PDB file of C-alpha atoms in Angstrom:
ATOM      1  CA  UNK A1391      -5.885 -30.783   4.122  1.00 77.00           C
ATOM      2  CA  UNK A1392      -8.352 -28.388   4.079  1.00 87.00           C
ATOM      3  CA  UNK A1393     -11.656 -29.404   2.261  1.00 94.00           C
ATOM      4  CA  UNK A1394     -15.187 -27.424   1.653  1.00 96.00           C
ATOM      5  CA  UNK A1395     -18.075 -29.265   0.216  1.00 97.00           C
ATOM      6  CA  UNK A1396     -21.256 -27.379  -1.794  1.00 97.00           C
ATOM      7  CA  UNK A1397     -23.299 -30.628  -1.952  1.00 96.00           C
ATOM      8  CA  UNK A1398     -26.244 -28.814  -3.641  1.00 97.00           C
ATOM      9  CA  UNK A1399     -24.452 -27.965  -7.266  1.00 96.00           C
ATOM     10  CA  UNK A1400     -28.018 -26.405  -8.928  1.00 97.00           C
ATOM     11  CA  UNK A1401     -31.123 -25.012  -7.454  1.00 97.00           C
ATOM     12  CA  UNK A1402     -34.018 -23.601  -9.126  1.00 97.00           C
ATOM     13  CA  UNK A1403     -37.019 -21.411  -6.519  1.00 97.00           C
ATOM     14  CA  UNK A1404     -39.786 -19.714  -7.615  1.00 97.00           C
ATOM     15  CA  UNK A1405     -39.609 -15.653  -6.852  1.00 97.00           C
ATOM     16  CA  UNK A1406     -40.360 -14.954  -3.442  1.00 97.00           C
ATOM     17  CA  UNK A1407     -39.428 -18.011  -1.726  1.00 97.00           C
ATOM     18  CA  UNK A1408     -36.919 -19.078   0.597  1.00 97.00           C
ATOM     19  CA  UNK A1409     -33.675 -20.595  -0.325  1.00 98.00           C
ATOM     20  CA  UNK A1410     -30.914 -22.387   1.836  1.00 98.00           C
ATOM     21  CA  UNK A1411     -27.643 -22.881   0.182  1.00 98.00           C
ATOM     22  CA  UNK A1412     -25.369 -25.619   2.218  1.00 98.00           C
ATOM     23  CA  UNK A1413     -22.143 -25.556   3.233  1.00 98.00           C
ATOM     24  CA  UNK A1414     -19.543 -28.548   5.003  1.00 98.00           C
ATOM     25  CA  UNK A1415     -16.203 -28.237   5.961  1.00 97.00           C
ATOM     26  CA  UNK A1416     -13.109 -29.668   6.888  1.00 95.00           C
ATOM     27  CA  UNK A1417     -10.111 -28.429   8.615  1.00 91.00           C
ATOM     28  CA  UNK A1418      -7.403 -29.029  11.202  1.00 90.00           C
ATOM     29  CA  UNK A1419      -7.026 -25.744  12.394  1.00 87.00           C
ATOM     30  CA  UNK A1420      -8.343 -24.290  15.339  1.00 87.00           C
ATOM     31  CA  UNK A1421      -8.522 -21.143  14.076  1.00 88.00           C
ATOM     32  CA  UNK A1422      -9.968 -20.643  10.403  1.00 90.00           C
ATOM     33  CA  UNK A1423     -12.448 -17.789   8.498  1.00 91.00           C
ATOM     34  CA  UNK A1424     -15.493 -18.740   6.182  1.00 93.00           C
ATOM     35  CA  UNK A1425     -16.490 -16.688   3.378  1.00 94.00           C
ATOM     36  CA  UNK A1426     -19.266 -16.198   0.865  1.00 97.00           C
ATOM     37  CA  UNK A1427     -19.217 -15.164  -2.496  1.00 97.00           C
ATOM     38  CA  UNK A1428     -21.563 -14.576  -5.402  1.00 97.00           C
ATOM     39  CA  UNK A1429     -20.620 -14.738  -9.093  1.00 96.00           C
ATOM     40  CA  UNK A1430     -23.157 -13.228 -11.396  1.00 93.00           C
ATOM     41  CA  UNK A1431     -22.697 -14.092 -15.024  1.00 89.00           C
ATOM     42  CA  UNK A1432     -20.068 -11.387 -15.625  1.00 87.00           C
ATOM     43  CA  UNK A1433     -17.784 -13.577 -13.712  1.00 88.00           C
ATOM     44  CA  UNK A1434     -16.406 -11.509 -10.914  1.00 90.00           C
ATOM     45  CA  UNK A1435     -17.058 -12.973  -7.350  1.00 94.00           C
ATOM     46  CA  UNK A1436     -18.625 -10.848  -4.812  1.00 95.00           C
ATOM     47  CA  UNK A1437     -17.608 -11.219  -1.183  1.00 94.00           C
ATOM     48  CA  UNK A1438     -21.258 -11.178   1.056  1.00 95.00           C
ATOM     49  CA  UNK A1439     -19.764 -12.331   3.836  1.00 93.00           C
ATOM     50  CA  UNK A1440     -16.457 -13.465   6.693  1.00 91.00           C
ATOM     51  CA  UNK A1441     -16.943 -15.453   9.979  1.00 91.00           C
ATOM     52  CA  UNK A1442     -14.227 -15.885  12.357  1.00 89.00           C
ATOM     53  CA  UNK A1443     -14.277 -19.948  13.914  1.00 90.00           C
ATOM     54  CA  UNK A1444     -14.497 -18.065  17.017  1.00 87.00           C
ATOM     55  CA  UNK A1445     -17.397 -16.187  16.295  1.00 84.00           C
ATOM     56  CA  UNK A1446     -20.649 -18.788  16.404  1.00 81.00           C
ATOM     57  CA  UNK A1447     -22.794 -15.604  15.793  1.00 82.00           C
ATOM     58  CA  UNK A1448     -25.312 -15.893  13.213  1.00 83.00           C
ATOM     59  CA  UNK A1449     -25.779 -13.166  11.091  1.00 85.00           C
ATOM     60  CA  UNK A1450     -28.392 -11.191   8.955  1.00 86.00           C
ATOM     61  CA  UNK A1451     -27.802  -8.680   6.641  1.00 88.00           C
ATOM     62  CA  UNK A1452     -31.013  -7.553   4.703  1.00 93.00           C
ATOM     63  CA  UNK A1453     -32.505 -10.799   2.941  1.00 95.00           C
ATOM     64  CA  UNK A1454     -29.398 -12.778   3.478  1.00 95.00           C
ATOM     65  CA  UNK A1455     -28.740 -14.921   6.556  1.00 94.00           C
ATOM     66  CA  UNK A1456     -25.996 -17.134   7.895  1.00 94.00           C
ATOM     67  CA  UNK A1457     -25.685 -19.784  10.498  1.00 94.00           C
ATOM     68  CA  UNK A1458     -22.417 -20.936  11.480  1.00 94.00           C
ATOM     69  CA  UNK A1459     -22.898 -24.279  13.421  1.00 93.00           C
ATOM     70  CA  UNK A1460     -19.140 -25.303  14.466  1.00 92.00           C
ATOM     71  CA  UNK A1461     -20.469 -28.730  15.934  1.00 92.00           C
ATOM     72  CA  UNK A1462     -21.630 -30.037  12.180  1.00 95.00           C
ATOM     73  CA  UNK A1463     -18.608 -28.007  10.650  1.00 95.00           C
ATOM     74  CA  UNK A1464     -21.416 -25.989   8.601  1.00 96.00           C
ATOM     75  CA  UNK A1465     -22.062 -22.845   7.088  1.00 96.00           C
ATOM     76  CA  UNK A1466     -25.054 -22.206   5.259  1.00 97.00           C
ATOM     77  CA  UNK A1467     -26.591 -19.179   3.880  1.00 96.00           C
ATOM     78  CA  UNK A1468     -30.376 -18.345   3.449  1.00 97.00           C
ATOM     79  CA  UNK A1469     -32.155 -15.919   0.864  1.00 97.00           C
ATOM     80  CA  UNK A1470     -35.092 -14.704   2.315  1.00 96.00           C
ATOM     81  CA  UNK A1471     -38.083 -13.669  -0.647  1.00 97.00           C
ATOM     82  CA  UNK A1472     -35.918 -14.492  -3.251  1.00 97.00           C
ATOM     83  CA  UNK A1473     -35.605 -12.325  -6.109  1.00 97.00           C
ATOM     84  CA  UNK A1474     -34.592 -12.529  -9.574  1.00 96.00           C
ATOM     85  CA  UNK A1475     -31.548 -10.936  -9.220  1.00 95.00           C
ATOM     86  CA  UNK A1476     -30.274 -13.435  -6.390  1.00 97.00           C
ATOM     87  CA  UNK A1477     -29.535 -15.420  -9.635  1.00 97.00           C
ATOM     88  CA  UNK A1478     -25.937 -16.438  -9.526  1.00 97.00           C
ATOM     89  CA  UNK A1479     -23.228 -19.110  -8.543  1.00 97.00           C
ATOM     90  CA  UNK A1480     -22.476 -18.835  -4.612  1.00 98.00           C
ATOM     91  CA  UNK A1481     -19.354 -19.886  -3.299  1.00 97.00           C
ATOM     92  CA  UNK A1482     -18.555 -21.057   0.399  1.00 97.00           C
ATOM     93  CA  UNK A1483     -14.795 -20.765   0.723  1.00 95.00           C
ATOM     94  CA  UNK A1484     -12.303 -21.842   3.492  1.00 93.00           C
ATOM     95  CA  UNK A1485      -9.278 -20.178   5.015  1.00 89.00           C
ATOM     96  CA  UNK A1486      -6.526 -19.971   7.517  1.00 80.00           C
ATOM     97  CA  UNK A1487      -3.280 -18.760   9.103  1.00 71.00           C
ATOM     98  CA  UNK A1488      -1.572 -21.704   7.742  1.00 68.00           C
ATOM     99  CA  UNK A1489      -0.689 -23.796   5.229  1.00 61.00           C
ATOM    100  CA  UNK A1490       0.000 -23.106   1.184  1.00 60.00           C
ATOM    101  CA  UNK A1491      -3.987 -22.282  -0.316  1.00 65.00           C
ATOM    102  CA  UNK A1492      -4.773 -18.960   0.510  1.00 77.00           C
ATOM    103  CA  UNK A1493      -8.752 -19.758  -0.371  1.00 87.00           C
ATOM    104  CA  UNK A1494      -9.850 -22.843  -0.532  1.00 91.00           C
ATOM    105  CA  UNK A1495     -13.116 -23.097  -2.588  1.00 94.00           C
ATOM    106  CA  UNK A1496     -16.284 -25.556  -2.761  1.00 96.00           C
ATOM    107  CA  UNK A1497     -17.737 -26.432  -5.977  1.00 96.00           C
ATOM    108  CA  UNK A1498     -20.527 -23.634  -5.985  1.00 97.00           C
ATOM    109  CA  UNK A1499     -23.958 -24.045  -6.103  1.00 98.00           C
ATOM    110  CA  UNK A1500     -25.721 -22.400  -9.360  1.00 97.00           C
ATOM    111  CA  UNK A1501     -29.172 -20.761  -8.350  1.00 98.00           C
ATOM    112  CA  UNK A1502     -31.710 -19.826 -10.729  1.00 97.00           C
ATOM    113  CA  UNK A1503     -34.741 -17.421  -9.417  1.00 97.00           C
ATOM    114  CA  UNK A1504     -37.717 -18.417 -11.206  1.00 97.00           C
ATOM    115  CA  UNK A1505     -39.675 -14.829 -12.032  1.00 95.00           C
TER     116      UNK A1505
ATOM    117  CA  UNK B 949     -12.911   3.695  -4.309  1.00 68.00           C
ATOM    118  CA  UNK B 950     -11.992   1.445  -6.842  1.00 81.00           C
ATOM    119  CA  UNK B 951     -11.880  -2.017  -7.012  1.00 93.00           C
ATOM    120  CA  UNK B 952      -9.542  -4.547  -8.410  1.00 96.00           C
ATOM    121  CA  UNK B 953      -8.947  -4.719 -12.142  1.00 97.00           C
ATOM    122  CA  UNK B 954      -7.507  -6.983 -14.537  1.00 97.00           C
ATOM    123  CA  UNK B 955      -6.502  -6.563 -18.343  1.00 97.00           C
ATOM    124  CA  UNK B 956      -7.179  -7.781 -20.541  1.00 97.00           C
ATOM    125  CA  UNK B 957     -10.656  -8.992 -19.796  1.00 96.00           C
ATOM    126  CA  UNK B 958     -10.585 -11.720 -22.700  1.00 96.00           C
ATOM    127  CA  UNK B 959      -7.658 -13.246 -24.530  1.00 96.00           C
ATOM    128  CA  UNK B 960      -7.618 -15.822 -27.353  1.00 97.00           C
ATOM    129  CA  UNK B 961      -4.054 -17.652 -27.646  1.00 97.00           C
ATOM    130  CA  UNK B 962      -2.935 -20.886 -29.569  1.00 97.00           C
ATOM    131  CA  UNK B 963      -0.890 -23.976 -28.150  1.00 97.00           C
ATOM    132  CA  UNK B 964       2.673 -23.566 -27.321  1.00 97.00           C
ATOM    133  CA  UNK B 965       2.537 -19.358 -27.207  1.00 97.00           C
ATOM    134  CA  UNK B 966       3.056 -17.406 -23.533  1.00 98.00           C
ATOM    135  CA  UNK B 967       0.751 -15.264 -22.136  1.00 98.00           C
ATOM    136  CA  UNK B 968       0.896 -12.452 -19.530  1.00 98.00           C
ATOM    137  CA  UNK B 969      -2.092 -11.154 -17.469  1.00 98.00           C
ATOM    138  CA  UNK B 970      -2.185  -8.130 -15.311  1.00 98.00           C
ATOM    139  CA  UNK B 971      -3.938  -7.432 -12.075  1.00 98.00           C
ATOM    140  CA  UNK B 972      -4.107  -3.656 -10.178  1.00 98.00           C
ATOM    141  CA  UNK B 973      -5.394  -4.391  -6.439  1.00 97.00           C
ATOM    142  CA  UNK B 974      -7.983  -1.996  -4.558  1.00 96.00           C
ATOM    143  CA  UNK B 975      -5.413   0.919  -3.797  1.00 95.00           C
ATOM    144  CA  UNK B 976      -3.989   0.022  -0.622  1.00 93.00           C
ATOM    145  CA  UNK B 977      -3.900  -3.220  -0.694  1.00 93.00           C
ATOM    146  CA  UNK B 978      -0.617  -4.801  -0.572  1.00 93.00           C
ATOM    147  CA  UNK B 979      -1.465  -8.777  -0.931  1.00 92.00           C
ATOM    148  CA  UNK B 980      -2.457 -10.405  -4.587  1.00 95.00           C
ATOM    149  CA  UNK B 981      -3.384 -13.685  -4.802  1.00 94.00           C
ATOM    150  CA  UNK B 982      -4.610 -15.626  -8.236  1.00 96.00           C
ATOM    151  CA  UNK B 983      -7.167 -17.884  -9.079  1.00 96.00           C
ATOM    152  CA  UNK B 984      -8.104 -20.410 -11.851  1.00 97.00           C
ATOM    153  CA  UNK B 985     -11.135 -21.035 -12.825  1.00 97.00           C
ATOM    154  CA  UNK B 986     -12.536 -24.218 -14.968  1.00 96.00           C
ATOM    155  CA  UNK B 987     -15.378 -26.148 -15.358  1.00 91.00           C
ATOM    156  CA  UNK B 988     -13.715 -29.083 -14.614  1.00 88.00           C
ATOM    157  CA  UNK B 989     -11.836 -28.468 -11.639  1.00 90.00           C
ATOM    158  CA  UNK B 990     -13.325 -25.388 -10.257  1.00 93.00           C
ATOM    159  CA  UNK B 991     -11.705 -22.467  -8.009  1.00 94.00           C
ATOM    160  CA  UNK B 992      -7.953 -23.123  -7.644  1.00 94.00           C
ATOM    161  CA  UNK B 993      -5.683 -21.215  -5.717  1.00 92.00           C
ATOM    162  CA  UNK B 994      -2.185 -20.410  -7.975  1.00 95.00           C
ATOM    163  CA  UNK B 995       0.107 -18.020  -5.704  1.00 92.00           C
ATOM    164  CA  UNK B 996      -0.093 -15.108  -3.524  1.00 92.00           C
ATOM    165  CA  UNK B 997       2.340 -12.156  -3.337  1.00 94.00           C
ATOM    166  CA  UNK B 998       3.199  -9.465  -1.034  1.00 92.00           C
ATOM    167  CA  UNK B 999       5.611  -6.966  -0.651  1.00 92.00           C
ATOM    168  CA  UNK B1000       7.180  -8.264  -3.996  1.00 94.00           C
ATOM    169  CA  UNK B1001       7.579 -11.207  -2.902  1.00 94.00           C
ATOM    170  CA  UNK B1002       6.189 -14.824  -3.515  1.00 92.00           C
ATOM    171  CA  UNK B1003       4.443 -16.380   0.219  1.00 89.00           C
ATOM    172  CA  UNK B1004       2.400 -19.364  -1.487  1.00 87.00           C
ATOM    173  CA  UNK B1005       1.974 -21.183  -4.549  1.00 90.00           C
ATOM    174  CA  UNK B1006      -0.788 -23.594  -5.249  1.00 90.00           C
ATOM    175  CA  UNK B1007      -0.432 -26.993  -7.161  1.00 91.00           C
ATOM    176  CA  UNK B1008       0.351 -25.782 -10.880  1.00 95.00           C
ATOM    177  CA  UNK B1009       3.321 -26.327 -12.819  1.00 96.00           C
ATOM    178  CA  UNK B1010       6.255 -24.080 -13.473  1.00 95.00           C
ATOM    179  CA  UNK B1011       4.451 -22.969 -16.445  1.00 97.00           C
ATOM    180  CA  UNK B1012       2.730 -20.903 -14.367  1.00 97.00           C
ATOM    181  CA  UNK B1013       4.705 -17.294 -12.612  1.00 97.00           C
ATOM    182  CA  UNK B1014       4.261 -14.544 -11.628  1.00 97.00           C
ATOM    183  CA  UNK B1015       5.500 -11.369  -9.892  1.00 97.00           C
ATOM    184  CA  UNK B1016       4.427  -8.187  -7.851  1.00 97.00           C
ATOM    185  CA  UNK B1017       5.759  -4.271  -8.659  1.00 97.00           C
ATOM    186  CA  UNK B1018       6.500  -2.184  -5.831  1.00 96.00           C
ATOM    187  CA  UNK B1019       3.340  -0.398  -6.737  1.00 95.00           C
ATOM    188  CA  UNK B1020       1.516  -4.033  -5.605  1.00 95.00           C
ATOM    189  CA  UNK B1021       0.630  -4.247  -9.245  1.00 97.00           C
ATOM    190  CA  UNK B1022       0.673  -7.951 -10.225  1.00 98.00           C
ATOM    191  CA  UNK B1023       1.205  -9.932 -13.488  1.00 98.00           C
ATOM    192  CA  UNK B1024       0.656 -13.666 -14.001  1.00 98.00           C
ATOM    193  CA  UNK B1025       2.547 -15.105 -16.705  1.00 98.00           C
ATOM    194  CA  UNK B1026       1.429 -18.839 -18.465  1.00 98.00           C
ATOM    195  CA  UNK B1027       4.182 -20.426 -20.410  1.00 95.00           C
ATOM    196  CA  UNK B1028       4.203 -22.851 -23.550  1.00 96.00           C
ATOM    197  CA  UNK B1029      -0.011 -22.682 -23.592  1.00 97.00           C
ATOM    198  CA  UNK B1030      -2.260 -25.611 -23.155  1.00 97.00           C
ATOM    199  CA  UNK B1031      -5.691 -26.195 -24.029  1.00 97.00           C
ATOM    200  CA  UNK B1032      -5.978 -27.199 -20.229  1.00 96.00           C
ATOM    201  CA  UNK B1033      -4.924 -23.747 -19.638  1.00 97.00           C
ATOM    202  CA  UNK B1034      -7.993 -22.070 -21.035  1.00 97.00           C
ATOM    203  CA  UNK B1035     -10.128 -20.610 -17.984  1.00 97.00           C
ATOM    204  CA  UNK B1036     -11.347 -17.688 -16.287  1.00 97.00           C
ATOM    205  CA  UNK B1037      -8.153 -16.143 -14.184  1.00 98.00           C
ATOM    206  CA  UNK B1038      -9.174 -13.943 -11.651  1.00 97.00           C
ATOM    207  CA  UNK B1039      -6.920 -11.820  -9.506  1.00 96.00           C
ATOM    208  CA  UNK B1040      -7.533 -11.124  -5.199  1.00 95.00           C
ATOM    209  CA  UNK B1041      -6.597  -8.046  -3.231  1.00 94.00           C
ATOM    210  CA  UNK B1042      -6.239  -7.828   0.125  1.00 91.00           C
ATOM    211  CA  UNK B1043      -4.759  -5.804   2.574  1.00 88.00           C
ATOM    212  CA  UNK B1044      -1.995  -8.048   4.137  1.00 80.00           C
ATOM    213  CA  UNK B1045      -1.649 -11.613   3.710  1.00 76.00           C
ATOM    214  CA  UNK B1046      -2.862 -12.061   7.332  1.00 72.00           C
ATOM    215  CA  UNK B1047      -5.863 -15.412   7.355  1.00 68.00           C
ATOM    216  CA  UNK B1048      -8.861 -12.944   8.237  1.00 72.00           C
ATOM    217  CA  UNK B1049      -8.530 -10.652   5.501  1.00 81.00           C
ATOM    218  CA  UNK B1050     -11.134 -10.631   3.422  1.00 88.00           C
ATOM    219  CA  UNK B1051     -10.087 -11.008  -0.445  1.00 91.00           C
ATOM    220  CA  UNK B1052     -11.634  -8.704  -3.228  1.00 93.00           C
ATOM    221  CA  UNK B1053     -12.297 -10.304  -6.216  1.00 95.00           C
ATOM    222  CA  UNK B1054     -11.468  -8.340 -10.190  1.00 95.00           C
ATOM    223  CA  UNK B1055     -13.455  -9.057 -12.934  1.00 94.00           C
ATOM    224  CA  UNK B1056     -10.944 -11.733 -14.269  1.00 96.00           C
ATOM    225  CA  UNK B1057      -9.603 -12.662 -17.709  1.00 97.00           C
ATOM    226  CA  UNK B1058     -11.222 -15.236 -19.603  1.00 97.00           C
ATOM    227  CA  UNK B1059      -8.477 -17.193 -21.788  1.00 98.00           C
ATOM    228  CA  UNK B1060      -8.810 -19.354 -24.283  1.00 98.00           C
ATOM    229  CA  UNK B1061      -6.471 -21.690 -25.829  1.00 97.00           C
ATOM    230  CA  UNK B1062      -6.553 -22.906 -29.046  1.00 97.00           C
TER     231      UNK B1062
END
């Protein structure tokens, strides 16, 4: 069974500061995809980003960055200089070629920018 | 382009009564999958469809159905209500069902069952 685990459920930062959001998981398959999404209040979820298992690559885009570390099964995403608008619920998600869940989610973490 | 939508975007039912929700995917995308939302037990998957047709269903009872048009157009129907059933029901798009597509979220439908 597939799992994905968003240890840290709330986190407050002040404006302008760094923020690392966590993200462990589990899976059997050799081949798999990791996603990111944001859901601002209005409830819709926002896809930021997809990495392949293949693909150890970190990534940047803007003030968001992501480092995929197969070895520790992670997949955590930075804000650089937070801003207030960062505010949101983020969602690490888990899928693969196989099995019956299409996506399967972690808890979300719930991060409030501190103007 | 557009994105996915869902109607309606809130809905206030009672116990026992059926409900049907409806989902338009980004145009070309031919794979919908469903979601339910709660506090309680977070993001669960309920089914995916393509080409009209039903490829996986999550853990939820038979109370729970739906079907895809040929247009990819998808409705979720919800059976004999629940409270348990009150949550925020958002709708996927996708371009196939294939593992590396990347799903695009609608705005969802908030129920609530009284």
């Amino acid at each position: 069974a597939q799992k994905v685990t968003q240890a840290q459920t709330e986190i407050s930062v002040v404006e302008k500061e760094d923020v690392t959001l966590d993200c462990v998981y589990e899976t059997r398959d050799t081949t798999y995809y990791l996603f990111w999404y944001k859901q601002p209040p209005s409830g819709e979820l926002v896809f930021l980003i997809r990495r392949n298992s293949f693909d150890e690559q970190n990534e940047i885009s803007g003030r968001y960055s992501w480092n995929f570390q197969k070895s520790t099964s992670s997949f955590n995403f930075t804000i650089t200089a937070s801003q207030v608008v960062d505010s949101a619920v983020y969602f690490c998600a888990l899928g693969s070629n196989f099995g019956n869940e299409k996506l399967t989610f972690g808890t979300g973490t719930r991060l409030t920018i501190i103007p | 382009k557009a994105g996915v939508t869902q109607t309606p975007r809130y809905l206030i039912k009672t116990r026992g009564q059926q409900v049907t929700l409806s989902c338009s995917p980004i145009s070309g995308h031919r794979s919908v999958s469903w979601y339910q939302q709660t506090p309680g037990q977070g993001l669960q998957f309920l089914f995916e469809y393509f080409s009209e047709t039903q490829r996986n269903k999550g853990n939820f009872p038979g109370r729970f159905s739906g079907r895809q048009f040929s247009n990819s157009r998808s409705e979720m129907n919800v059976s004999t209500l629940e409270l348990g059933d009150s949550a925020l029901y958002l709708c996927a798009s996708s371009l196939t069902p294939r593992g590396p597509e990347t799903q695009y979220f609608g705005p969802g439908t908030r129920l609530l069952v009284l």
